[in-house]
PDB file of C-alpha atoms in Angstrom:
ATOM      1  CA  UNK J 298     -23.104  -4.038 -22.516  1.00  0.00           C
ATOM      2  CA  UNK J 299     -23.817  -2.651 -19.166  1.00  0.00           C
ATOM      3  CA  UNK J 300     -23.952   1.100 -17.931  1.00  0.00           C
ATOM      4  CA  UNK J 301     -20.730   1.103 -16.782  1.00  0.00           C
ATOM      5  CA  UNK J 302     -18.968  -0.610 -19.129  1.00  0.00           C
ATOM      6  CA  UNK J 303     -20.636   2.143 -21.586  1.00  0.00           C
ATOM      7  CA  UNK J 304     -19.542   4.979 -19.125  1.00  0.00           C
ATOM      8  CA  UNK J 305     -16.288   3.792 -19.366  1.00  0.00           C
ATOM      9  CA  UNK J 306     -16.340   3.314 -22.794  1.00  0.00           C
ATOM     10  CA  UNK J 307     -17.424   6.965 -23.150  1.00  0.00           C
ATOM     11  CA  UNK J 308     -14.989   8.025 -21.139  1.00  0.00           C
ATOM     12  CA  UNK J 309     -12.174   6.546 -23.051  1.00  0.00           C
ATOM     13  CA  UNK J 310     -13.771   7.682 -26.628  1.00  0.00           C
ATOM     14  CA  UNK J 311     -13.865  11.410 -24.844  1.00  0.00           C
ATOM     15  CA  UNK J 312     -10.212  11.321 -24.009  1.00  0.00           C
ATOM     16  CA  UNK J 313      -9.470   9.883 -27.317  1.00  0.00           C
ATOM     17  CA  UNK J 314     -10.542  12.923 -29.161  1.00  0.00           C
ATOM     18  CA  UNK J 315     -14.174  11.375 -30.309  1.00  0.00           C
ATOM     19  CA  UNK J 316     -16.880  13.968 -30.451  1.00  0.00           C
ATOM     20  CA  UNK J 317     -20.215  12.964 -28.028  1.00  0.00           C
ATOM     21  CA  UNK J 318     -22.521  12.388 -31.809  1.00  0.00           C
ATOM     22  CA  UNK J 319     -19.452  10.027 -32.815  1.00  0.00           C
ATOM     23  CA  UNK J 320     -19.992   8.280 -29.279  1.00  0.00           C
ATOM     24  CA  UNK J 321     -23.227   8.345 -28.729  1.00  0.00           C
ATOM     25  CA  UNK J 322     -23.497   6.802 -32.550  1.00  0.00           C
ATOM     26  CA  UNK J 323     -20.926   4.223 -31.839  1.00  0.00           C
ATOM     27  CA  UNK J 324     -22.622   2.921 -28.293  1.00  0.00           C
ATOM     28  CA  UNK J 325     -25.850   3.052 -30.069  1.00  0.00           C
ATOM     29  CA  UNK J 326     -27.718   6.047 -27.536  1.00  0.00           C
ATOM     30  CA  UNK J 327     -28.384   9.652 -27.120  1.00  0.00           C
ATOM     31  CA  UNK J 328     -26.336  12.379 -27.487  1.00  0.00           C
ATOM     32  CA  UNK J 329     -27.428  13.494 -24.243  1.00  0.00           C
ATOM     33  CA  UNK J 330     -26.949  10.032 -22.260  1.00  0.00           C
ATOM     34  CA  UNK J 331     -23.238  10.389 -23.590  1.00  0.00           C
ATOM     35  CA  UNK J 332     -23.082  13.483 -21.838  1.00  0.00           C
ATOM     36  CA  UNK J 333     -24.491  11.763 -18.641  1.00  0.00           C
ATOM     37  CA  UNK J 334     -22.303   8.603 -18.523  1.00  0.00           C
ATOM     38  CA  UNK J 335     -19.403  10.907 -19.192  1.00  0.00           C
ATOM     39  CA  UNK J 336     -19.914  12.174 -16.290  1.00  0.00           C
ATOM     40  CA  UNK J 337     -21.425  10.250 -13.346  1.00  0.00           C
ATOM     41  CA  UNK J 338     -18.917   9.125 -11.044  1.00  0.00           C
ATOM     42  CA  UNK J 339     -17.338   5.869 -11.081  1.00  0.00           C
ATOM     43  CA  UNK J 340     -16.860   3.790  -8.206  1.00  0.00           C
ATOM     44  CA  UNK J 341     -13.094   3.001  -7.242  1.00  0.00           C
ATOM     45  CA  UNK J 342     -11.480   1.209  -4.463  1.00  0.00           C
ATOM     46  CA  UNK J 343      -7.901   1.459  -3.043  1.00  0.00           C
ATOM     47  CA  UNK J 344      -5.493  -1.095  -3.295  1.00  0.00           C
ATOM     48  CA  UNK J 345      -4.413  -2.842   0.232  1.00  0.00           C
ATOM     49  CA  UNK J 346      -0.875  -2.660   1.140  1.00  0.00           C
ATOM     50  CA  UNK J 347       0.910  -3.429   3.843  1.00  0.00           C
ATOM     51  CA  UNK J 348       0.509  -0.252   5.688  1.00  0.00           C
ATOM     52  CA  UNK J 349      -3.108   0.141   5.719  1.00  0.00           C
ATOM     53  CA  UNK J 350      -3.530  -3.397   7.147  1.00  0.00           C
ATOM     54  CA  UNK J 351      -5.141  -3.122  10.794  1.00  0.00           C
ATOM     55  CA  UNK J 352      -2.719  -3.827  13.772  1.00  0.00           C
ATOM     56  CA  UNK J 353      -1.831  -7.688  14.036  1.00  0.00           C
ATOM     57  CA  UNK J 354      -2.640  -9.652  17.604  1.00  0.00           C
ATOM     58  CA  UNK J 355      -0.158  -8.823  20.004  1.00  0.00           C
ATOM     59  CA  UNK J 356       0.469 -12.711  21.210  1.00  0.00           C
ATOM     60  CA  UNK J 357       3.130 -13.229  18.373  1.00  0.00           C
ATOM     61  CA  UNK J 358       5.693 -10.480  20.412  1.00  0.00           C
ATOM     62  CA  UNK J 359       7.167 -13.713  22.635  1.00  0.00           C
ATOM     63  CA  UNK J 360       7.985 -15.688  19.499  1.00  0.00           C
ATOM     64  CA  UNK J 361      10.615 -13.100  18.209  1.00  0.00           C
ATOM     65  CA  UNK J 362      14.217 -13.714  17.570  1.00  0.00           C
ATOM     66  CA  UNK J 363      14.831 -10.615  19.970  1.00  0.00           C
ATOM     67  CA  UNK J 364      12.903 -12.337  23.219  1.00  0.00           C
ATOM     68  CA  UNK J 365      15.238 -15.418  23.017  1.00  0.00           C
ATOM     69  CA  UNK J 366      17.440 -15.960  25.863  1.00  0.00           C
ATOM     70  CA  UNK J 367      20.415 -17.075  23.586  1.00  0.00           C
ATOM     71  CA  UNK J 368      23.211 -13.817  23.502  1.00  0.00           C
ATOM     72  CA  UNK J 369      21.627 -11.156  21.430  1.00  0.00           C
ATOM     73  CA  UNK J 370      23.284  -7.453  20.632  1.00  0.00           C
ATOM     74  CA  UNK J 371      22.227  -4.843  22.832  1.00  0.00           C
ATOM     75  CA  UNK J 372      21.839  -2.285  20.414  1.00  0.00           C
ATOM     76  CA  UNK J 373      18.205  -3.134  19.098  1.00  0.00           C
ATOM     77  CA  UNK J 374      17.302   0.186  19.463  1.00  0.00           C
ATOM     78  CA  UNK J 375      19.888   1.584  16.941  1.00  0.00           C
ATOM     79  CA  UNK J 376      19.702   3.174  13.806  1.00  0.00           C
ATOM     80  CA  UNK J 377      21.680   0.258  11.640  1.00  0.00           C
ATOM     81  CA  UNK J 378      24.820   1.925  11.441  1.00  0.00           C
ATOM     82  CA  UNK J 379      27.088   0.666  14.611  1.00  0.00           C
ATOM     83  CA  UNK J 380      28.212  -3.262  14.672  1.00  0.00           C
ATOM     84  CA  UNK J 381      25.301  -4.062  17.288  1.00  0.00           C
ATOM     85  CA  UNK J 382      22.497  -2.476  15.302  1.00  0.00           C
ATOM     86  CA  UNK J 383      24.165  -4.498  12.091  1.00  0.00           C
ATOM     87  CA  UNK J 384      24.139  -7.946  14.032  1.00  0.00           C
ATOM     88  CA  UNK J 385      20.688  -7.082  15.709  1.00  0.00           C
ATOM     89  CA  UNK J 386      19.288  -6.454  12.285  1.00  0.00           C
ATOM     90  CA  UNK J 387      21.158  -9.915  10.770  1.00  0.00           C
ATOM     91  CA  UNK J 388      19.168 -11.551  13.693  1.00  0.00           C
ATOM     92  CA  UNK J 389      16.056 -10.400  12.625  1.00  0.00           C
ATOM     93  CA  UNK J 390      16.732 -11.407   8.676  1.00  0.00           C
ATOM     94  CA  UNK J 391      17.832 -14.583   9.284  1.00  0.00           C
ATOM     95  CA  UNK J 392      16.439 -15.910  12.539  1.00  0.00           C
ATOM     96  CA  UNK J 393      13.323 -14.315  13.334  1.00  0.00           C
ATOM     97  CA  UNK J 394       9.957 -16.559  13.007  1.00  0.00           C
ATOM     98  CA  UNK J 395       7.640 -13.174  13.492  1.00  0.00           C
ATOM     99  CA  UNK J 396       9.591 -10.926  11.167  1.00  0.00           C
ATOM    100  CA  UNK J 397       6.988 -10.160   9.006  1.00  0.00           C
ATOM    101  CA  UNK J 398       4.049  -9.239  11.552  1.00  0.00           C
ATOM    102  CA  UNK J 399       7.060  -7.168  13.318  1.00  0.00           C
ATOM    103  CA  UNK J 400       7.700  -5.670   9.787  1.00  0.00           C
ATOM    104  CA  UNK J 401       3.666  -5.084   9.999  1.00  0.00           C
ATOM    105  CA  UNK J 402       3.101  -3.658  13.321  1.00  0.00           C
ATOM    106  CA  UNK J 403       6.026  -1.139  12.832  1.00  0.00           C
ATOM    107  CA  UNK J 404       4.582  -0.070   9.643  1.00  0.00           C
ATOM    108  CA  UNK J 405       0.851   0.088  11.145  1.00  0.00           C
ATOM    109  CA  UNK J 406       2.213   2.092  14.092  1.00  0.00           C
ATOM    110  CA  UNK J 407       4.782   4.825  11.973  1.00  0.00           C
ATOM    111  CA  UNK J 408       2.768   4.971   8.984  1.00  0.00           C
ATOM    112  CA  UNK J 409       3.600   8.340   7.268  1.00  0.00           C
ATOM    113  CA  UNK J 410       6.185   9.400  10.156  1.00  0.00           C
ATOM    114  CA  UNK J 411       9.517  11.322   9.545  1.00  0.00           C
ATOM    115  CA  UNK J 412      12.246   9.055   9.162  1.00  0.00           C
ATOM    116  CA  UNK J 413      13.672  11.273  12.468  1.00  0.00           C
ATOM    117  CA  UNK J 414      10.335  10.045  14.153  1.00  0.00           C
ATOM    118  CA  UNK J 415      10.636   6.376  13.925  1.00  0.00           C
ATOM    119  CA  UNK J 416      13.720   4.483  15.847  1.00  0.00           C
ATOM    120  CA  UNK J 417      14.846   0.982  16.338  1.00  0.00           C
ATOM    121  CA  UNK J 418      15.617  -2.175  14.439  1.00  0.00           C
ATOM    122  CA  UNK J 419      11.943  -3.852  13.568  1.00  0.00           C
ATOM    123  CA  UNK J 420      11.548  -6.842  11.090  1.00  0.00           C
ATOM    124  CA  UNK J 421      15.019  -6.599   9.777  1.00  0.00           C
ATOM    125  CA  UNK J 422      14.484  -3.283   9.299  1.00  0.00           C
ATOM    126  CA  UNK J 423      16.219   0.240  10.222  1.00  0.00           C
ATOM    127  CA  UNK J 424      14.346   3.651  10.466  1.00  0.00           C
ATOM    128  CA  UNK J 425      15.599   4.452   7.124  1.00  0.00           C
ATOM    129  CA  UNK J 426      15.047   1.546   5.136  1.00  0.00           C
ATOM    130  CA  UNK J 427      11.196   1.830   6.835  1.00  0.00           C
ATOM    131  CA  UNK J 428      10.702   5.249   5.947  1.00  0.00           C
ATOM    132  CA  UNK J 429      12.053   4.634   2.592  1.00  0.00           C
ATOM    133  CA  UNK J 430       9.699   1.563   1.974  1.00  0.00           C
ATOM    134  CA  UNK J 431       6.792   3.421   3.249  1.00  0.00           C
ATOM    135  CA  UNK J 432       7.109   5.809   0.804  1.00  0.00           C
ATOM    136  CA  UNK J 433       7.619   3.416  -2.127  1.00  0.00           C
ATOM    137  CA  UNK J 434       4.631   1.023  -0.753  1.00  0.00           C
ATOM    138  CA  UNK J 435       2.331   4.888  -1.062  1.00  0.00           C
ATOM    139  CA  UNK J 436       3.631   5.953  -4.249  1.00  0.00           C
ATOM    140  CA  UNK J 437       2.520   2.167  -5.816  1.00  0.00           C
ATOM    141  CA  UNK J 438      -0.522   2.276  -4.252  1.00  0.00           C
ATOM    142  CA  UNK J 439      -3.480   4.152  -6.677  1.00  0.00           C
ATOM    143  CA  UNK J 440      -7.068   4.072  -7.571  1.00  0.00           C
ATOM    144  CA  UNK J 441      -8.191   1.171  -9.020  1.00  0.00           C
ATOM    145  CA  UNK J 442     -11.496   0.762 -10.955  1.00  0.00           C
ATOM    146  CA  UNK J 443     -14.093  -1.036  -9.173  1.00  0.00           C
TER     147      UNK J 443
END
């Protein structure tokens, strides 16, 4: 068994209600290298999400739905609740090649933003619905053990 597999087995026999003799006795050590593994800090690392992804290449902006010359709604800008924001966001959900490195880019830029901060329709998106997954994408993300 390694040291941190011990540490962590420490750990876990700590918050279990085991006293450090009963742990130490059980992992086959000292009392006082119980006391040391309970202790020492473990290593973590933080779970990648969308968000904390670095900026994608700009050269995929000319191969959006919204760039076409075919009729589009004017009202990209919008906030999803008028008919042109609706069909503008449709566009982007159904026809867009580059939806998801939109999605990406709009998350990298607003990151933890007010919803009142962040406008326009970007990878099927609306400010709301951003907002709203940016907070849900945080709350999942957590410390994992290394």
């Amino acid at each position: 068994m390694t040291r941190e597999e011990r540490a962590t087995r420490a750990r876990a026999l700590h918050r279990a209600g085991w006293t450090d003799p009963a742990i130490a006795a059980h992992l086959g050590v000292s009392t006082r290298t119980v006391l040391r593994l309970r202790h020492e800090p473990t290593r973590t690392r933080k779970a990648t999400v969308i968000i904390d992804r670095p900026k994608p290449s700009a050269s995929w902006h000319r191969h959006g739905a919204c760039t076409r010359p075919t009729p589009v709604p004017a009202d990209w800008d919008g906030d999803g609740d008028t008919t042109e924001s609706i069909a503008a966001q449709n566009i982007c959900m159904l026809r867009c090649p580059v939806r998801a490195l939109c999605l990406a880019e709009a998350m990298h830029v607003e990151g933890a933003m007010p919803t009142g901060g962040r406008n326009g329709i970007a990878g099927g998106l609306t400010p709301v619905q951003r907002a709203s997954l940016y907070r849900t994408l945080r709350s999942r993300t957590q410390e994992v053990p290394a």
